[in-house]
Amino acid sequence: ATAADTFPAACTSVAYTSTATGGATGNTASGSGNISNSLNLPSGSTVTYTATCSISASATGTLSNTATITAPAGTTDPTPGNNAATDSDTISAGALVTGTKTASAGPYSVGGTITYTIVLTNSGAGAQADNAGNELTDVLPPQLALVSATATSGTPNANTGTNTVTWNGALAASGGTVTITITATILPAAAGTTVTNQGTISYDSDGNNTNDATGQTDDPAAVGTANPTAIVVPGVVPPIPTLSTFGLLLLTVMLAGIALAMLRRRQGAEK
């Protein structure tokens, strides 16, 4: 008998194993791709195949798969209607959320304000719902003091006590976006250092209304992906000391005295 299973195009790769009982032979213990085995099946024996299929990210609708067994020539099968079985499953499209993070233009200085702009984009075939937990979490570094956070949609939250910004909201499939703006003050600890910052994204990659995948925001100005956003804060230049009015008067008197002494010395030398 021939056991066969041709997997649908939505399965980008297939790996399978099989086990035999009751004296059955001819099955392939493990393999990949479509199944086609010539089996010897004594009465009461079984062969069980277990296949794992990777589904294409662009797959939609229903995934159907049919397995068949065909009796050998010259064999009479009294119940041929049970020689095929089909399994059908609805494909749930997942989200694919990425984010960019840019900083406002410098120069940066201690006591000044910096504004970060985060843009989240869902390029997946499925919508990103406002699921349990945060879709974005951004903890600012200790060199900055969080002031506020706003967003074009959803719910932003700025916890100044923990220096943490969170965002919760939904993103439409195939291009839905949101812009989140974070404002912070540059603290003295930032002077003379490079301050880096990066947010964490959580999203639903398999369409089951649970955020199961994560990613990092990326600075588009840096080469590569998932780069933190960095700014350079110059060191603080020490102030130039200044004299009080009395000090300036005293310095003037001293300089005048020195000049008078030098003049008298020159006159004495000429005599």
Short mmCIF file of N, CA and C in Angstrom, two decimals, residues 151-267:
data_model
loop_
_atom_site.label_atom_id
_atom_site.label_comp_id
_atom_site.label_asym_id
_atom_site.label_seq_id
_atom_site.Cartn_x
_atom_site.Cartn_y
_atom_site.Cartn_z
N ALA A 151 1.31 60.68 22.69
CA ALA A 151 1.22 59.76 21.56
C ALA A 151 0.07 60.18 20.66
N THR A 152 0.19 59.87 19.36
CA THR A 152 -0.85 60.21 18.40
C THR A 152 -2.06 59.29 18.51
N SER A 153 -1.91 58.16 19.20
CA SER A 153 -3.03 57.26 19.46
C SER A 153 -2.66 56.38 20.64
N GLY A 154 -3.61 55.61 21.13
CA GLY A 154 -3.32 54.74 22.27
C GLY A 154 -3.14 55.53 23.55
N THR A 155 -2.54 54.86 24.54
CA THR A 155 -2.39 55.45 25.87
C THR A 155 -0.93 55.47 26.30
N PRO A 156 -0.30 56.66 26.31
CA PRO A 156 1.07 56.75 26.84
C PRO A 156 1.03 57.02 28.34
N ASN A 157 2.05 56.58 29.04
CA ASN A 157 2.16 56.84 30.47
C ASN A 157 3.60 57.16 30.82
N ALA A 158 3.80 58.29 31.52
CA ALA A 158 5.14 58.71 31.93
C ALA A 158 5.24 58.61 33.44
N ASN A 159 6.00 57.64 33.92
CA ASN A 159 6.22 57.46 35.36
C ASN A 159 7.54 58.12 35.72
N THR A 160 7.46 59.35 36.23
CA THR A 160 8.69 60.09 36.53
C THR A 160 9.45 59.48 37.69
N GLY A 161 8.76 58.75 38.55
CA GLY A 161 9.43 58.12 39.69
C GLY A 161 10.39 57.03 39.28
N THR A 162 10.04 56.29 38.22
CA THR A 162 10.90 55.20 37.74
C THR A 162 11.58 55.54 36.41
N ASN A 163 11.35 56.77 35.91
CA ASN A 163 11.97 57.20 34.65
C ASN A 163 11.54 56.32 33.49
N THR A 164 10.28 55.84 33.53
CA THR A 164 9.81 54.85 32.56
C THR A 164 8.60 55.36 31.79
N VAL A 165 8.65 55.16 30.47
CA VAL A 165 7.52 55.46 29.60
C VAL A 165 6.95 54.15 29.08
N THR A 166 5.63 54.00 29.13
CA THR A 166 4.96 52.85 28.54
C THR A 166 3.89 53.34 27.58
N TRP A 167 3.58 52.48 26.60
CA TRP A 167 2.51 52.80 25.65
C TRP A 167 1.68 51.56 25.42
N ASN A 168 0.36 51.73 25.44
CA ASN A 168 -0.57 50.65 25.16
C ASN A 168 -1.51 51.10 24.05
N GLY A 169 -1.69 50.24 23.05
CA GLY A 169 -2.59 50.62 21.97
C GLY A 169 -2.59 49.60 20.84
N ALA A 170 -3.45 49.85 19.86
CA ALA A 170 -3.61 48.97 18.72
C ALA A 170 -2.98 49.58 17.47
N LEU A 171 -2.54 48.70 16.57
CA LEU A 171 -1.96 49.13 15.29
C LEU A 171 -2.60 48.31 14.17
N ALA A 172 -3.13 48.99 13.17
CA ALA A 172 -3.77 48.30 12.05
C ALA A 172 -2.75 47.46 11.29
N ALA A 173 -3.24 46.44 10.61
CA ALA A 173 -2.38 45.57 9.82
C ALA A 173 -1.81 46.31 8.62
N SER A 174 -0.70 45.82 8.13
CA SER A 174 -0.09 46.28 6.87
C SER A 174 0.16 47.78 6.82
N GLY A 175 0.81 48.32 7.86
CA GLY A 175 1.22 49.72 7.80
C GLY A 175 0.69 50.63 8.86
N GLY A 176 -0.03 50.13 9.87
CA GLY A 176 -0.51 50.97 10.95
C GLY A 176 0.65 51.56 11.75
N THR A 177 0.57 52.85 12.12
CA THR A 177 1.67 53.50 12.83
C THR A 177 1.16 54.33 14.01
N VAL A 178 2.08 54.62 14.94
CA VAL A 178 1.83 55.56 16.03
C VAL A 178 3.14 56.28 16.31
N THR A 179 3.03 57.56 16.66
CA THR A 179 4.21 58.35 17.02
C THR A 179 4.14 58.71 18.50
N ILE A 180 5.19 58.36 19.23
CA ILE A 180 5.27 58.61 20.67
C ILE A 180 6.39 59.61 20.91
N THR A 181 6.09 60.67 21.65
CA THR A 181 7.07 61.73 21.92
C THR A 181 7.40 61.76 23.40
N ILE A 182 8.69 61.70 23.71
CA ILE A 182 9.17 61.68 25.10
C ILE A 182 10.04 62.91 25.34
N THR A 183 9.76 63.63 26.43
CA THR A 183 10.54 64.81 26.78
C THR A 183 11.25 64.56 28.11
N ALA A 184 12.55 64.94 28.18
CA ALA A 184 13.35 64.73 29.38
C ALA A 184 14.31 65.88 29.58
N THR A 185 14.78 66.01 30.82
CA THR A 185 15.79 67.02 31.16
C THR A 185 17.15 66.35 31.29
N ILE A 186 18.19 67.01 30.79
CA ILE A 186 19.55 66.48 30.86
C ILE A 186 20.15 66.84 32.22
N LEU A 187 20.56 65.83 32.98
CA LEU A 187 21.07 66.03 34.33
C LEU A 187 22.59 66.24 34.33
N PRO A 188 23.14 66.81 35.44
CA PRO A 188 24.60 67.02 35.52
C PRO A 188 25.41 65.75 35.30
N ALA A 189 24.86 64.58 35.66
CA ALA A 189 25.59 63.32 35.47
C ALA A 189 25.88 63.03 34.01
N ALA A 190 25.17 63.70 33.08
CA ALA A 190 25.37 63.46 31.66
C ALA A 190 26.57 64.20 31.09
N ALA A 191 27.09 65.18 31.83
CA ALA A 191 28.17 66.02 31.31
C ALA A 191 29.39 65.18 30.93
N GLY A 192 29.88 65.38 29.71
CA GLY A 192 31.06 64.68 29.25
C GLY A 192 30.85 63.22 28.94
N THR A 193 29.61 62.79 28.73
CA THR A 193 29.32 61.37 28.47
C THR A 193 28.47 61.21 27.21
N THR A 194 28.41 59.96 26.72
CA THR A 194 27.49 59.59 25.65
C THR A 194 26.29 58.89 26.29
N VAL A 195 25.12 59.45 26.12
CA VAL A 195 23.91 58.93 26.73
C VAL A 195 23.17 58.08 25.69
N THR A 196 22.96 56.80 25.98
CA THR A 196 22.26 55.90 25.06
C THR A 196 20.92 55.48 25.64
N ASN A 197 19.97 55.22 24.74
CA ASN A 197 18.63 54.85 25.18
C ASN A 197 17.95 54.02 24.10
N GLN A 198 17.13 53.06 24.52
CA GLN A 198 16.45 52.17 23.58
C GLN A 198 15.17 51.65 24.21
N GLY A 199 14.11 51.60 23.42
CA GLY A 199 12.84 51.08 23.90
C GLY A 199 12.64 49.63 23.51
N THR A 200 11.77 48.92 24.26
CA THR A 200 11.45 47.51 23.98
C THR A 200 10.01 47.41 23.49
N ILE A 201 9.82 46.72 22.37
CA ILE A 201 8.51 46.55 21.73
C ILE A 201 8.00 45.14 22.01
N SER A 202 6.72 45.02 22.33
CA SER A 202 6.08 43.70 22.51
C SER A 202 4.89 43.61 21.56
N TYR A 203 4.78 42.48 20.82
CA TYR A 203 3.69 42.37 19.85
C TYR A 203 3.24 40.91 19.69
N ASP A 204 2.09 40.76 19.02
CA ASP A 204 1.45 39.46 18.82
C ASP A 204 1.82 38.92 17.44
N SER A 205 2.79 38.01 17.39
CA SER A 205 3.29 37.53 16.09
C SER A 205 2.44 36.41 15.49
N ASP A 206 1.58 35.79 16.29
CA ASP A 206 0.81 34.65 15.76
C ASP A 206 -0.70 34.87 15.78
N GLY A 207 -1.13 36.09 16.08
CA GLY A 207 -2.55 36.41 15.97
C GLY A 207 -3.45 35.76 16.99
N ASN A 208 -2.91 35.44 18.18
CA ASN A 208 -3.76 34.79 19.20
C ASN A 208 -4.10 35.74 20.34
N ASN A 209 -3.95 37.06 20.11
CA ASN A 209 -4.28 38.10 21.09
C ASN A 209 -3.42 38.06 22.34
N THR A 210 -2.20 37.57 22.19
CA THR A 210 -1.22 37.59 23.28
C THR A 210 0.11 38.07 22.71
N ASN A 211 0.75 39.02 23.37
CA ASN A 211 2.05 39.52 22.91
C ASN A 211 3.12 38.49 23.23
N ASP A 212 3.60 37.81 22.18
CA ASP A 212 4.55 36.71 22.36
C ASP A 212 5.94 37.03 21.82
N ALA A 213 6.09 38.14 21.10
CA ALA A 213 7.38 38.48 20.48
C ALA A 213 7.84 39.87 20.94
N THR A 214 9.15 40.09 20.92
CA THR A 214 9.70 41.37 21.33
C THR A 214 10.72 41.88 20.31
N GLY A 215 10.98 43.19 20.36
CA GLY A 215 11.98 43.81 19.51
C GLY A 215 12.49 45.07 20.18
N GLN A 216 13.50 45.68 19.59
CA GLN A 216 14.10 46.89 20.13
C GLN A 216 13.95 48.04 19.13
N THR A 217 13.81 49.25 19.66
CA THR A 217 13.79 50.40 18.76
C THR A 217 15.16 50.58 18.12
N ASP A 218 15.17 51.21 16.95
CA ASP A 218 16.40 51.38 16.19
C ASP A 218 16.62 52.85 15.86
N ASP A 219 17.88 53.28 15.95
CA ASP A 219 18.25 54.62 15.51
C ASP A 219 18.51 54.55 14.01
N PRO A 220 17.65 55.14 13.17
CA PRO A 220 17.83 55.01 11.71
C PRO A 220 19.10 55.67 11.20
N ALA A 221 19.72 56.55 11.99
CA ALA A 221 20.95 57.20 11.55
C ALA A 221 22.17 56.30 11.71
N ALA A 222 22.03 55.22 12.48
CA ALA A 222 23.14 54.29 12.71
C ALA A 222 23.06 53.12 11.73
N VAL A 223 24.23 52.59 11.36
CA VAL A 223 24.28 51.48 10.42
C VAL A 223 23.79 50.20 11.10
N GLY A 224 22.97 49.43 10.39
CA GLY A 224 22.46 48.19 10.95
C GLY A 224 21.07 48.36 11.54
N THR A 225 20.66 47.35 12.31
CA THR A 225 19.33 47.36 12.91
C THR A 225 19.44 47.25 14.43
N ALA A 226 18.35 47.62 15.11
CA ALA A 226 18.26 47.52 16.57
C ALA A 226 19.38 48.28 17.27
N ASN A 227 19.70 49.47 16.76
CA ASN A 227 20.73 50.30 17.37
C ASN A 227 20.12 51.23 18.42
N PRO A 228 20.78 51.37 19.58
CA PRO A 228 20.29 52.35 20.56
C PRO A 228 20.48 53.77 20.03
N THR A 229 19.70 54.69 20.54
CA THR A 229 19.81 56.10 20.16
C THR A 229 20.77 56.78 21.12
N ALA A 230 21.81 57.44 20.58
CA ALA A 230 22.87 58.01 21.41
C ALA A 230 23.01 59.50 21.18
N ILE A 231 23.30 60.25 22.27
CA ILE A 231 23.63 61.67 22.17
C ILE A 231 24.90 61.91 22.98
N VAL A 232 25.66 62.92 22.59
CA VAL A 232 26.89 63.28 23.30
C VAL A 232 26.67 64.62 24.00
N VAL A 233 26.88 64.64 25.32
CA VAL A 233 26.70 65.85 26.11
C VAL A 233 28.09 66.38 26.47
N PRO A 234 28.44 67.60 26.06
CA PRO A 234 29.77 68.14 26.38
C PRO A 234 29.96 68.29 27.88
N GLY A 235 31.23 68.29 28.32
CA GLY A 235 31.53 68.53 29.72
C GLY A 235 31.23 69.97 30.10
N VAL A 236 31.02 70.20 31.38
CA VAL A 236 30.72 71.55 31.87
C VAL A 236 32.01 72.35 31.98
N VAL A 237 32.08 73.52 31.34
CA VAL A 237 33.26 74.40 31.43
C VAL A 237 33.19 75.18 32.73
N PRO A 238 34.26 75.10 33.58
CA PRO A 238 34.21 75.82 34.87
C PRO A 238 34.11 77.31 34.64
N PRO A 239 33.33 78.04 35.48
CA PRO A 239 33.15 79.48 35.29
C PRO A 239 34.44 80.24 35.54
N ILE A 240 34.64 81.34 34.80
CA ILE A 240 35.81 82.21 34.98
C ILE A 240 35.56 83.08 36.22
N PRO A 241 36.48 83.06 37.18
CA PRO A 241 36.24 83.84 38.40
C PRO A 241 36.21 85.33 38.09
N THR A 242 35.39 86.06 38.79
CA THR A 242 35.26 87.51 38.61
C THR A 242 35.52 88.21 39.94
N LEU A 243 35.98 89.49 39.84
CA LEU A 243 36.25 90.28 41.03
C LEU A 243 35.06 91.14 41.39
N SER A 244 34.91 91.35 42.70
CA SER A 244 33.88 92.28 43.16
C SER A 244 34.35 93.72 42.90
N THR A 245 33.46 94.65 43.14
CA THR A 245 33.82 96.07 42.94
C THR A 245 35.03 96.46 43.82
N PHE A 246 35.02 95.98 45.07
CA PHE A 246 36.14 96.28 45.96
C PHE A 246 37.42 95.65 45.44
N GLY A 247 37.31 94.42 44.93
CA GLY A 247 38.48 93.75 44.40
C GLY A 247 39.06 94.48 43.21
N LEU A 248 38.17 94.94 42.31
CA LEU A 248 38.64 95.69 41.15
C LEU A 248 39.34 96.98 41.59
N LEU A 249 38.78 97.68 42.60
CA LEU A 249 39.39 98.91 43.09
C LEU A 249 40.76 98.64 43.69
N LEU A 250 40.86 97.55 44.49
CA LEU A 250 42.13 97.20 45.10
C LEU A 250 43.16 96.85 44.03
N LEU A 251 42.73 96.11 42.97
CA LEU A 251 43.66 95.75 41.90
C LEU A 251 44.15 97.00 41.17
N THR A 252 43.25 97.97 40.98
CA THR A 252 43.63 99.22 40.30
C THR A 252 44.67 99.98 41.10
N VAL A 253 44.46 100.04 42.46
CA VAL A 253 45.40 100.74 43.32
C VAL A 253 46.76 100.06 43.28
N MET A 254 46.76 98.74 43.30
CA MET A 254 48.01 97.98 43.28
C MET A 254 48.76 98.21 41.97
N LEU A 255 48.04 98.16 40.85
CA LEU A 255 48.69 98.39 39.56
C LEU A 255 49.23 99.81 39.46
N ALA A 256 48.47 100.79 40.00
CA ALA A 256 48.94 102.19 39.98
C ALA A 256 50.20 102.34 40.82
N GLY A 257 50.24 101.66 41.98
CA GLY A 257 51.42 101.71 42.84
C GLY A 257 52.64 101.13 42.17
N ILE A 258 52.45 100.02 41.47
CA ILE A 258 53.57 99.40 40.77
C ILE A 258 54.08 100.31 39.66
N ALA A 259 53.14 100.91 38.93
CA ALA A 259 53.54 101.83 37.86
C ALA A 259 54.30 103.02 38.40
N LEU A 260 53.84 103.58 39.55
CA LEU A 260 54.51 104.74 40.15
C LEU A 260 55.92 104.38 40.61
N ALA A 261 56.05 103.18 41.21
CA ALA A 261 57.37 102.75 41.68
C ALA A 261 58.33 102.58 40.51
N MET A 262 57.85 102.04 39.40
CA MET A 262 58.71 101.85 38.23
C MET A 262 59.11 103.19 37.63
N LEU A 263 58.18 104.16 37.67
CA LEU A 263 58.49 105.49 37.13
C LEU A 263 59.57 106.17 37.96
N ARG A 264 59.46 106.08 39.28
CA ARG A 264 60.46 106.70 40.15
C ARG A 264 61.84 106.05 39.97
N ARG A 265 61.83 104.72 39.78
CA ARG A 265 63.11 104.03 39.58
C ARG A 265 63.77 104.49 38.29
N ARG A 266 62.96 104.68 37.26
CA ARG A 266 63.54 105.15 35.99
C ARG A 266 64.09 106.55 36.13
N GLN A 267 63.35 107.42 36.84
CA GLN A 267 63.83 108.80 37.01
C GLN A 267 65.13 108.82 37.81
#
